[in-house]
Coordinates of C-alpha atoms and ligand atoms in Angstrom, one line a residue:
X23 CA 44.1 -36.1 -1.2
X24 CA 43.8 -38.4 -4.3
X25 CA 42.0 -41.8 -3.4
X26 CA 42.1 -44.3 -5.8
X27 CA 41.7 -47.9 -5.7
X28 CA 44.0 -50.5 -4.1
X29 CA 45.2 -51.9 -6.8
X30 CA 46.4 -48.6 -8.8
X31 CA 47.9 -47.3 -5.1
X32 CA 49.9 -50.6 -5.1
X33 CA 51.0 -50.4 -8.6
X34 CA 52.1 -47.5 -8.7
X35 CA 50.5 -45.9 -11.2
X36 CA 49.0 -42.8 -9.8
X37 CA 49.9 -39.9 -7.5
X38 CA 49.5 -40.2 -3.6
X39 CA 49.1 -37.3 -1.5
X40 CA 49.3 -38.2 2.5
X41 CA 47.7 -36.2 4.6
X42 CA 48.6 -32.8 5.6
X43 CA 50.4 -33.2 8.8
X44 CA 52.1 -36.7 8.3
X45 CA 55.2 -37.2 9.9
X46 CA 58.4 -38.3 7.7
X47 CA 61.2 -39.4 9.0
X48 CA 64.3 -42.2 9.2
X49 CA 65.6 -44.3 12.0
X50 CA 68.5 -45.6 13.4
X51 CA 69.4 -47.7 16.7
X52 CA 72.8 -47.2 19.0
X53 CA 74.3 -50.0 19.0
X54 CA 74.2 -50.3 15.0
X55 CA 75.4 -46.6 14.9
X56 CA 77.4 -45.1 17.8
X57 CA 81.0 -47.0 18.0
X58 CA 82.7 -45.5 20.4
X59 CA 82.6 -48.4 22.8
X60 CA 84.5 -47.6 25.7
X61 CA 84.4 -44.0 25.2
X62 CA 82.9 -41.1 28.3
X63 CA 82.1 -44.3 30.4
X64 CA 80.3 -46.5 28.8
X65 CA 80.4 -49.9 29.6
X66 CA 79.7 -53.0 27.6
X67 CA 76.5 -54.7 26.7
X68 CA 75.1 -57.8 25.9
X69 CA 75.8 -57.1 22.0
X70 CA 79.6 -56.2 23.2
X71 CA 80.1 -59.7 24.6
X72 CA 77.7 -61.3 22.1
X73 CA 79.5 -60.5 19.2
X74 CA 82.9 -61.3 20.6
X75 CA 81.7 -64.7 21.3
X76 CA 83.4 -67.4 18.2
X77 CA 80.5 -68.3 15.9
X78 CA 78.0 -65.8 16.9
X79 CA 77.8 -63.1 14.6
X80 CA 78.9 -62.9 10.7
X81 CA 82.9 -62.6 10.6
X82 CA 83.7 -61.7 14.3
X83 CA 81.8 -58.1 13.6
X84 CA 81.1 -55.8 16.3
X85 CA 79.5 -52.1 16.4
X86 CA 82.8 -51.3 18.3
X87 CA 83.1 -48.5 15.6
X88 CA 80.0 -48.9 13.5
X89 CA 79.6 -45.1 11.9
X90 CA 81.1 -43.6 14.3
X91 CA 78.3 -41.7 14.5
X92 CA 79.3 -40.4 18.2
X93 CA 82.0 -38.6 16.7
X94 CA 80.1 -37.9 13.1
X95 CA 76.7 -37.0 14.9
X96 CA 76.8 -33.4 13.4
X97 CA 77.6 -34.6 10.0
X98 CA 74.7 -37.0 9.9
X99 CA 72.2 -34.7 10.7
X100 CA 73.2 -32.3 8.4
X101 CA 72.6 -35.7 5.9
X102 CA 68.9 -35.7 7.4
X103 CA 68.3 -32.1 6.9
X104 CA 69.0 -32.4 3.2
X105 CA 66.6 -35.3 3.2
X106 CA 64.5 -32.9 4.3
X107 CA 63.6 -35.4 7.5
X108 CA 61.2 -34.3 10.0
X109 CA 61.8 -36.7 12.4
X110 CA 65.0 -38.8 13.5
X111 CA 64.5 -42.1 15.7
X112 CA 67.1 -43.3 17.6
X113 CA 67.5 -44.9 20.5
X114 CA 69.6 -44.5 24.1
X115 CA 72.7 -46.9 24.6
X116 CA 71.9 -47.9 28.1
X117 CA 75.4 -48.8 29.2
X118 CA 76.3 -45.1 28.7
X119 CA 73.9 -43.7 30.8
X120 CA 73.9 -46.2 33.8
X121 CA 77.5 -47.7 33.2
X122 CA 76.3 -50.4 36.2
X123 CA 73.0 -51.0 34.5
X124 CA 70.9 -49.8 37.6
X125 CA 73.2 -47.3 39.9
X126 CA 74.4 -43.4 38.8
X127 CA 73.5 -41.8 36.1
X128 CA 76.5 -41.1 33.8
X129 CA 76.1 -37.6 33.0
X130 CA 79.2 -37.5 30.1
X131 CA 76.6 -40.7 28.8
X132 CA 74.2 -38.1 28.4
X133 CA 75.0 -35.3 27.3
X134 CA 76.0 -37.1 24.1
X135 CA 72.2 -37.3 23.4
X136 CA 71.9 -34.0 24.6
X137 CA 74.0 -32.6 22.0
X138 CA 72.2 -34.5 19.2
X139 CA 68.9 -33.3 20.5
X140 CA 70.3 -30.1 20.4
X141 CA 71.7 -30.2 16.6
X142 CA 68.7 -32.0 15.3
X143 CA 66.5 -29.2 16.6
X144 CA 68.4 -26.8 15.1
X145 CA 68.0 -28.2 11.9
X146 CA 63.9 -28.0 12.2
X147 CA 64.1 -32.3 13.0
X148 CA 62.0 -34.0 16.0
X149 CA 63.8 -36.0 17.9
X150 CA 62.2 -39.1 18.5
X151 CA 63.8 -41.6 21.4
X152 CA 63.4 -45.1 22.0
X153 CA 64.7 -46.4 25.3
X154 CA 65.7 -50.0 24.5
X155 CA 66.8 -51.1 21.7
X156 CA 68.5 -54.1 22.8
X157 CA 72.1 -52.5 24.2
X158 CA 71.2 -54.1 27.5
X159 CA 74.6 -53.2 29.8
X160 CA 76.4 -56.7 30.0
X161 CA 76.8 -56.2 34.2
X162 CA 72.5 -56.5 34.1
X163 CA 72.3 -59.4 31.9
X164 CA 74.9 -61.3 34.9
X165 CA 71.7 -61.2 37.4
X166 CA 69.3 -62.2 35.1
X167 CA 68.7 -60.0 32.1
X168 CA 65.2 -59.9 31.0
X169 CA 64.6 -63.2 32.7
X170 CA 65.3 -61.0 36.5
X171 CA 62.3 -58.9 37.3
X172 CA 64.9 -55.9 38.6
X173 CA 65.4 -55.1 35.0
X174 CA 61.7 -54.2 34.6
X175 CA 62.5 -51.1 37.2
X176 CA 65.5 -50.4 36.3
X177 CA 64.5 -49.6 32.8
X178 CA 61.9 -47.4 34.3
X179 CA 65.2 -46.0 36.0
X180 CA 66.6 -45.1 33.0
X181 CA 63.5 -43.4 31.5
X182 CA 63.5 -41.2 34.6
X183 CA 67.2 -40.0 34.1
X184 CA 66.7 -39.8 30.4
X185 CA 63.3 -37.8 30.4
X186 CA 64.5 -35.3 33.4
X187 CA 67.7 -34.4 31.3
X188 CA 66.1 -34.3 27.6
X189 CA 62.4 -34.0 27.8
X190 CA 62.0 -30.1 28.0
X191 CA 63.3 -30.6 23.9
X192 CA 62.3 -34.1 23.0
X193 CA 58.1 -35.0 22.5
X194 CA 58.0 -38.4 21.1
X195 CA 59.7 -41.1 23.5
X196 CA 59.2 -45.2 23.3
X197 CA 60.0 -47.5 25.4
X198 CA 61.0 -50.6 23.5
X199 CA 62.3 -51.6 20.3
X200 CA 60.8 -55.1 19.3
X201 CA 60.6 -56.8 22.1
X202 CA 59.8 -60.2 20.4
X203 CA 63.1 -60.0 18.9
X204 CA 64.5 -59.3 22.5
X205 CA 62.6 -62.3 24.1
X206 CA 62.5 -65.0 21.4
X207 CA 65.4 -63.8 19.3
X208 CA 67.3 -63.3 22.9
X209 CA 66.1 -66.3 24.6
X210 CA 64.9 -68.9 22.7
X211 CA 66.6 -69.3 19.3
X212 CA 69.8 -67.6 20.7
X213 CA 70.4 -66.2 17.5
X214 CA 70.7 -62.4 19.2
X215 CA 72.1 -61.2 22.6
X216 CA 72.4 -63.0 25.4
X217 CA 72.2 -65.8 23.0
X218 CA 70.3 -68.3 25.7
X219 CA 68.1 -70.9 24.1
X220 CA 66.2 -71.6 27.1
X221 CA 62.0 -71.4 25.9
X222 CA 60.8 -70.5 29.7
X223 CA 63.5 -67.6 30.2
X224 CA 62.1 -66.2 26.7
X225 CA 58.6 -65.9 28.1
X226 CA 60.0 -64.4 31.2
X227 CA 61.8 -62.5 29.6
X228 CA 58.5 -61.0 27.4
X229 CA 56.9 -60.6 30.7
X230 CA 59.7 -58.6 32.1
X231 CA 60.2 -56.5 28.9
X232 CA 56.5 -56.0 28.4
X233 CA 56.2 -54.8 32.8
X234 CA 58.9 -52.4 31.8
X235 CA 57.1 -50.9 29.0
X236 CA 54.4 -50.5 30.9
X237 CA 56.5 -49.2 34.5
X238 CA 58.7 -46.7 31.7
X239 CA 55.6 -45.4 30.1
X240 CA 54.7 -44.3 33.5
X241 CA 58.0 -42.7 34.7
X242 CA 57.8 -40.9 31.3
X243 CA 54.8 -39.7 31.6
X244 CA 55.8 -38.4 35.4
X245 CA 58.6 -36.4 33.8
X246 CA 56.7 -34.6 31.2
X247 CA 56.3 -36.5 28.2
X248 CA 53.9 -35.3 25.4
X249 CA 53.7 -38.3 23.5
X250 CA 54.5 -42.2 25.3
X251 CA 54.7 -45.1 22.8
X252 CA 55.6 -49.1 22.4
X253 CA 57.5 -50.0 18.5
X254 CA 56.5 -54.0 17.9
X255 CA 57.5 -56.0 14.6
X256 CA 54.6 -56.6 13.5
X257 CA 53.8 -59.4 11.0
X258 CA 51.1 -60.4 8.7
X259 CA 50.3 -63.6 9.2
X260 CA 48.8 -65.8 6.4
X261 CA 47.5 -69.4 6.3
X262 CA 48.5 -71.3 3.0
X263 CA 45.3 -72.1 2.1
X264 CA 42.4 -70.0 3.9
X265 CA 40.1 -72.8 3.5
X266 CA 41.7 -75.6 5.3
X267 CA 40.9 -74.7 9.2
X268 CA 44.3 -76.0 10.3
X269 CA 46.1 -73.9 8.1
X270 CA 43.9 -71.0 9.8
X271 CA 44.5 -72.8 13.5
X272 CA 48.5 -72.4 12.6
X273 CA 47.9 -68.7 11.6
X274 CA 46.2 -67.8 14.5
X275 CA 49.2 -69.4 16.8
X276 CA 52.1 -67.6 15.2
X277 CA 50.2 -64.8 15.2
X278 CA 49.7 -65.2 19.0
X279 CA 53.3 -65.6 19.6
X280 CA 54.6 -62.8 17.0
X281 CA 51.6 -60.4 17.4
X282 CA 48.9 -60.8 20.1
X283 CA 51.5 -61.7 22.6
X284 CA 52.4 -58.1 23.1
X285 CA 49.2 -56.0 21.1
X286 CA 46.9 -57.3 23.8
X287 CA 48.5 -56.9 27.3
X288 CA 49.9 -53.2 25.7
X289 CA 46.5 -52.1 24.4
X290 CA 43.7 -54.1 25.6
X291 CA 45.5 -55.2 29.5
X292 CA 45.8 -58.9 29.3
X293 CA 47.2 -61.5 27.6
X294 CA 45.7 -63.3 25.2
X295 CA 44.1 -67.0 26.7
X296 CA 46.2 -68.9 23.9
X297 CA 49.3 -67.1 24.8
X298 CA 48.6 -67.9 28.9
X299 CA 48.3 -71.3 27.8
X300 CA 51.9 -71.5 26.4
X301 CA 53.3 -69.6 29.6
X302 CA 51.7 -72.7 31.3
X303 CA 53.6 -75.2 29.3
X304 CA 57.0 -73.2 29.5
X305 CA 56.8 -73.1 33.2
X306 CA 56.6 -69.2 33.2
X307 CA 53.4 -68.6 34.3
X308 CA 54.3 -67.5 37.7
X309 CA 56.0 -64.6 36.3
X310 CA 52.8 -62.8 35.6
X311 CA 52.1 -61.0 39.2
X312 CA 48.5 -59.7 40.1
X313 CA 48.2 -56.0 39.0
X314 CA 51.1 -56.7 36.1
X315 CA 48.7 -56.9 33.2
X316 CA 47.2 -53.5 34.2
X317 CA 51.3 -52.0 34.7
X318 CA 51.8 -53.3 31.0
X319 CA 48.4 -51.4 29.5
X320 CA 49.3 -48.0 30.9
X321 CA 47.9 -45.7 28.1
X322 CA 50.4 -45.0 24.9
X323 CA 49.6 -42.2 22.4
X324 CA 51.1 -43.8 19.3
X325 CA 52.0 -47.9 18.1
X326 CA 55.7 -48.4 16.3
X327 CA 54.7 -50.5 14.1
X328 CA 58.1 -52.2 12.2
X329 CA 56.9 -54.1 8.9
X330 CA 59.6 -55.7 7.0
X331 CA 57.6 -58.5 5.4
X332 CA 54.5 -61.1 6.1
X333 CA 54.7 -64.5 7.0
X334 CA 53.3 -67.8 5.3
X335 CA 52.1 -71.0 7.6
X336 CA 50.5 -74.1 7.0
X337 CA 49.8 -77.0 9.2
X338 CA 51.9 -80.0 8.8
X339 CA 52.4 -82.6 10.9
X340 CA 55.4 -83.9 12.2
X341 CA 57.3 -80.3 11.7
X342 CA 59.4 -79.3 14.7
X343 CA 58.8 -75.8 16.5
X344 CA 60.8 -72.9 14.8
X345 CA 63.6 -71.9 17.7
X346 CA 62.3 -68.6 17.7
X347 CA 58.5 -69.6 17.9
X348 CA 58.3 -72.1 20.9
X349 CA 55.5 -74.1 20.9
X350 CA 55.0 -74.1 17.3
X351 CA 54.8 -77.8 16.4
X352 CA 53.6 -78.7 13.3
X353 CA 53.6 -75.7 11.7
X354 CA 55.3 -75.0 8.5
X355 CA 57.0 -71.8 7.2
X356 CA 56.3 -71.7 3.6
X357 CA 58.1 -70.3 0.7
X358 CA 56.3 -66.8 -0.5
X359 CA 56.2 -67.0 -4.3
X360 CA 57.7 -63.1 -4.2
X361 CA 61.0 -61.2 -4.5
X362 CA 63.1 -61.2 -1.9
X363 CA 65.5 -58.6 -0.7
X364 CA 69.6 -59.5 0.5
X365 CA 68.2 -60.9 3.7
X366 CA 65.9 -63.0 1.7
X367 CA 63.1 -61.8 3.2
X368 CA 59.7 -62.0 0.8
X369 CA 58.8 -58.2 -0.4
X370 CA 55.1 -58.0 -0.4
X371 CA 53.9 -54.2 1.0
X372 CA 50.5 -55.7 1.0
X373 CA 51.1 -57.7 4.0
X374 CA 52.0 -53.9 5.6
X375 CA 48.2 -52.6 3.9
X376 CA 47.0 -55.9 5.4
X377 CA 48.4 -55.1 9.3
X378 CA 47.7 -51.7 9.2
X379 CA 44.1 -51.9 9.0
X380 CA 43.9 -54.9 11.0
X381 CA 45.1 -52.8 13.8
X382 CA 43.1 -50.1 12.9
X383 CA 39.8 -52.3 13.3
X384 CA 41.5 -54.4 16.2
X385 CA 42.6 -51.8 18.4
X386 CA 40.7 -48.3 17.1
X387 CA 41.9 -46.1 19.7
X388 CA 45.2 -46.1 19.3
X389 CA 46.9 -43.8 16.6
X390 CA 49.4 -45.4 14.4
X391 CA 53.4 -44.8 13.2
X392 CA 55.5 -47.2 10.3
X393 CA 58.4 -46.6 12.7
X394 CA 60.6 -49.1 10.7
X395 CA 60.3 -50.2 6.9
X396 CA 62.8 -50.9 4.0
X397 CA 65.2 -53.4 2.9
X398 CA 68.4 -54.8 2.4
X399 CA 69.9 -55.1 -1.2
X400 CA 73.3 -55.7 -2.4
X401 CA 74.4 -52.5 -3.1
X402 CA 77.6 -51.2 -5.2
X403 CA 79.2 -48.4 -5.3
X404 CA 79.9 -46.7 -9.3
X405 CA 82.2 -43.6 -8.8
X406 CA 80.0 -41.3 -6.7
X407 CA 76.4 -43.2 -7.1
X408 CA 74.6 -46.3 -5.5
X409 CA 71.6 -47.1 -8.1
X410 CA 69.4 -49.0 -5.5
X411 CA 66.4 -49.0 -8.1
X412 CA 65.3 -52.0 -6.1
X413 CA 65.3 -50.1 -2.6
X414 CA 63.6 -47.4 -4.3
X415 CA 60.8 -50.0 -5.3
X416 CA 60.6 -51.6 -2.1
X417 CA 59.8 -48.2 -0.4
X418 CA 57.5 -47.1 -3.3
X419 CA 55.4 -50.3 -2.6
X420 CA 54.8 -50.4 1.1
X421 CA 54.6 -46.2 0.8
X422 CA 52.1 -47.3 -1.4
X423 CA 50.1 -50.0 1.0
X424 CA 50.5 -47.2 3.8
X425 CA 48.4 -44.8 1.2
X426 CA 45.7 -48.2 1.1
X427 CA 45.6 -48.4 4.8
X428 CA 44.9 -44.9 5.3
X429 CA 42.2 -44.2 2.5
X430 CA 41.3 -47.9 4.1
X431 CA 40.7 -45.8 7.7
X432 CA 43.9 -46.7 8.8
X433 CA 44.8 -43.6 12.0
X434 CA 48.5 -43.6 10.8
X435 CA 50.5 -40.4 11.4
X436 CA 54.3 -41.2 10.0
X437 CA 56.3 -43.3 8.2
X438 CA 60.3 -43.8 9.5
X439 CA 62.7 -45.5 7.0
X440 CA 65.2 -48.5 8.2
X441 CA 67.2 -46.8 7.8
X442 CA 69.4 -43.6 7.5
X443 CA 72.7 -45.4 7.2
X444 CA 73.9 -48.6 6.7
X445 CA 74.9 -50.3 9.9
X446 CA 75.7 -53.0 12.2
X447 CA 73.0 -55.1 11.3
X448 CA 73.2 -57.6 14.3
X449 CA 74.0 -61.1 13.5
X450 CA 74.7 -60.2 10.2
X451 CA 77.5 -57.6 10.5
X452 CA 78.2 -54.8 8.3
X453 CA 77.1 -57.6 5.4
X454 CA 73.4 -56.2 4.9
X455 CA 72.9 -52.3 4.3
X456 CA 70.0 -51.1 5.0
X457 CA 71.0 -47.8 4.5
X458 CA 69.2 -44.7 2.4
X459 CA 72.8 -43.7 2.7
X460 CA 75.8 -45.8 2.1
X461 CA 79.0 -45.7 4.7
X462 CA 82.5 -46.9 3.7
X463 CA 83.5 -48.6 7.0
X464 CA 87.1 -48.0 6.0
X465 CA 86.7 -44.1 5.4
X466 CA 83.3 -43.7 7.5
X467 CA 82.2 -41.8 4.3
X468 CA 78.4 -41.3 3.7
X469 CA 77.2 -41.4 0.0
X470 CA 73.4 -40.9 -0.6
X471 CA 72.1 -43.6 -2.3
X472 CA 69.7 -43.0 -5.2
X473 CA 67.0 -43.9 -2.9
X474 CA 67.8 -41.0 -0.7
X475 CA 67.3 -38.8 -3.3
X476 CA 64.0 -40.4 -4.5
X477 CA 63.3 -40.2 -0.8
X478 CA 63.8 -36.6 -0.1
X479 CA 61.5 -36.1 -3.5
X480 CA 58.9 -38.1 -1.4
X481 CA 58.9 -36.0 1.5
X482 CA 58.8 -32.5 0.0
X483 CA 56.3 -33.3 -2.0
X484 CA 54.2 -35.6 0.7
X485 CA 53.5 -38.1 -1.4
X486 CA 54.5 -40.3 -4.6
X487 CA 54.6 -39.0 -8.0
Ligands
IFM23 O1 68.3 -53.6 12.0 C1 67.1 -54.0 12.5 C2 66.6 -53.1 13.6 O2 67.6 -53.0 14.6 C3 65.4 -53.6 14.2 N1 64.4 -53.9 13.2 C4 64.8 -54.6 12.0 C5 66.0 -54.0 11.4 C6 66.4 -54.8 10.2 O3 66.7 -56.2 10.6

């Protein structure tokens, strides 16, 4: 492997080689994919009802048909194959597989899966499954949702079911998707499903999310799992000026809430003191039963790690908490003086460099996976081609600041792209694509985008040109 210094790897102007071995793959989520709403039993979910509620989500969309990728399953893995994928992570849509959130198991729910499973292995790709990715079945979220304890078991139910019937073929399982965007996102600024803006039932929620991590990783391990792991949205978090200490204080607090909140009770078995302290305020602390912190800390063999984009804080007084950052008085988002992709999100792939070997020195042990990074652009369509030059740079960069973290020591084993099609992207719709391929939603055809291409050069050759 060529190692050369930061600055070139970030520039662009060498070749990378990863290391032999490294996993390459794309990912996708159910909801955002499937369709098929109603279909072999499912029932709805919070992101059913959500998006049918007036105002919530851009123009009335729903992923009521999304790629129809239950139907089109086959054809999108052939897609993978010719990206020459070696991985594939998507995720279980709960309501299909416990159509009452907690009862039977739905076996027409499953078998879907099973049939994917199937196809991708025969196509040389490991499957790679993630439990929750925020389908929670509507009936569930009418007791409670994250905010009722039940649901911490329950999704320990559903790793039972799903492991018994797919883990002779299927390795890699995770528990949860982003569970700050579940809790906070859910919760507090409402802006996702169950759209509640209630502060103390986002931090019981995060309690209840995090127990069920830790109660899944254990029924996963009971059925046979070979590898058990957690995918956070991670964020670098910067103070505006690194000299001023309540710029740093304001760093350190976001980073509680969007970071340490969940790294520490997953990996080191208890919340952080700063963290308890905002529990306190919220009137959630009773949540946190004896013998919870160890449930959450059960061992994991790999950390998701989903980079999009680092954040910017200073300390200014007078500012009123962000909605999805309780407790964060006086402290400012800033402006990044960077690019910024369709969602206007700042692109900076140092701020992935930056995380990864923070959580290489923070928490050594544990081995490491990109198991979500890309971008959003406005894409268009000429004839038969999507030029997404500016996709292809996004992905170049942070491909890059991977290379950096691992020449940096960095233990990190894959990279996953966000994603292999364009989808529902939540609040947004089907207005953001995120796709390495782009869908028609009024044909459901898939087009490679130029950055699929450029991507599938990547992979075979394990590494950048
Ligand atoms: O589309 C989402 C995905 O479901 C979770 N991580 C971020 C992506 C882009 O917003």
């Amino acid at each position: 492997m060529t190692i050369t210094s930061t600055q070139e790897q970030l520039t662009g102007t060498d070749e990378l080689r990863f290391p032999a071995g490294f996993r390459w793959g794309a990912a996708t989520a159910s909801y955002q994919i499937e369709g098929a709403a109603t279909e072999d039993g499912r029932t709805p979910s919070i992101w059913d009802v959500f998006s049918r509620t007036p105002g919530k989500v851009f123009e009335g969309h729903s992923g009521d048909v999304a790629c129809e990728h239950y139907h089109r399953y086959r054809e999108d893995v052939a897609l993978m194959a010719q990206l020459g994928l070696g991985v594939y992570r998507f995720s279980l849509a709960w309501p299909r597989i416990k159509p009452d959130g907690s009862g039977p198991v739905n076996q027409r729910g499953l078998d879907f899966y099973d049939r994917l499973v199937d196809e991708l292995l025969g196509h040389g790709i490991d499957p790679m499954i993630t439990l929750y990715h925020w389908d929670l079945p509507q009936v569930l979220e009418e007791r409670g949702g994250w905010t009722n304890r039940d649901t911490a078991h329950y999704l320990a139910d559903l790793a039972t079911a799903a492991v018994a019937r797919l883990g002779d073929r299927v390795a890699t399982w995770t528990t949860l998707n982003e569970p700050w965007c579940s809790g906070f996102l859910g919760y507090a600024s409402g802006v996702h499903a169950p759209g509640r803006q209630e502060p103390k039932a986002a931090f019981e929620a995060v309690h209840h999310l995090m127990l069920g991590h830790g109660l899944a990783a254990r029924a996963l391990r009971a059925g046979g799992a070979r590898e058990v792991s957690l995918t956070l949205n991670l964020t670098d978090v910067r103070p505006a000026n690194p000299a001023d200490p309540h710029d740093l204080a304001a760093a350190r607090h976001i980073d509680g809430l969007q970071n340490r909140l969940f790294l520490d009770p997953a990996l080191r078995g208890h919340y952080p003191p700063d963290m308890l302290a905002l529990f306190e305020r919220f009137g959630a602390a009773g949540v946190i039963r004896p013998g919870d912190e160890a449930v959450i800390a059960a061992p994991i063999d790999l950390l998701g790690v989903n980079y999009y984009q680092p954040a910017l804080v200073r300390a200014r007084v007078g500012t009123p908490s962000s909605a999805a950052h309780p407790g964060s008085e006086g402290i400012e988002f800033v402006d990044q003086a960077v690019p910024v992709t369709a969602m206007d999100w700042p692109v900076d792939p140092t701020g992935l460099s930056d995380l990864l070997l923070r959580l290489a020195a923070d928490y050594p042990e544990t081995p490491l996976m990109v198991t979500e990074n890309g971008a959003a652009y406005d894409d268009v369509v000429e004839g038969d081609r999507v030029a997404d030059a500016d996709r292809i740079g996004y992905l170049d960069g942070h491909l890059r600041a991977a290379h950096a973290a691992i020449a940096g020591g960095a233990d990190l084993r894959g990279y996953l792209a966000w994603s292999l099609l364009d989808n529902y992207e939540w609040g947004y719709g089907y207005g953001k694509r995120f796709g390495l391929v782009h869908v028609d939603y009024d044909t459901q055809r898939r087009l490679p985008k130029d950055s699929a291409r450029w991507y599938a050069e990547v992979i075979g050759r394990n590494g950048l040109a």
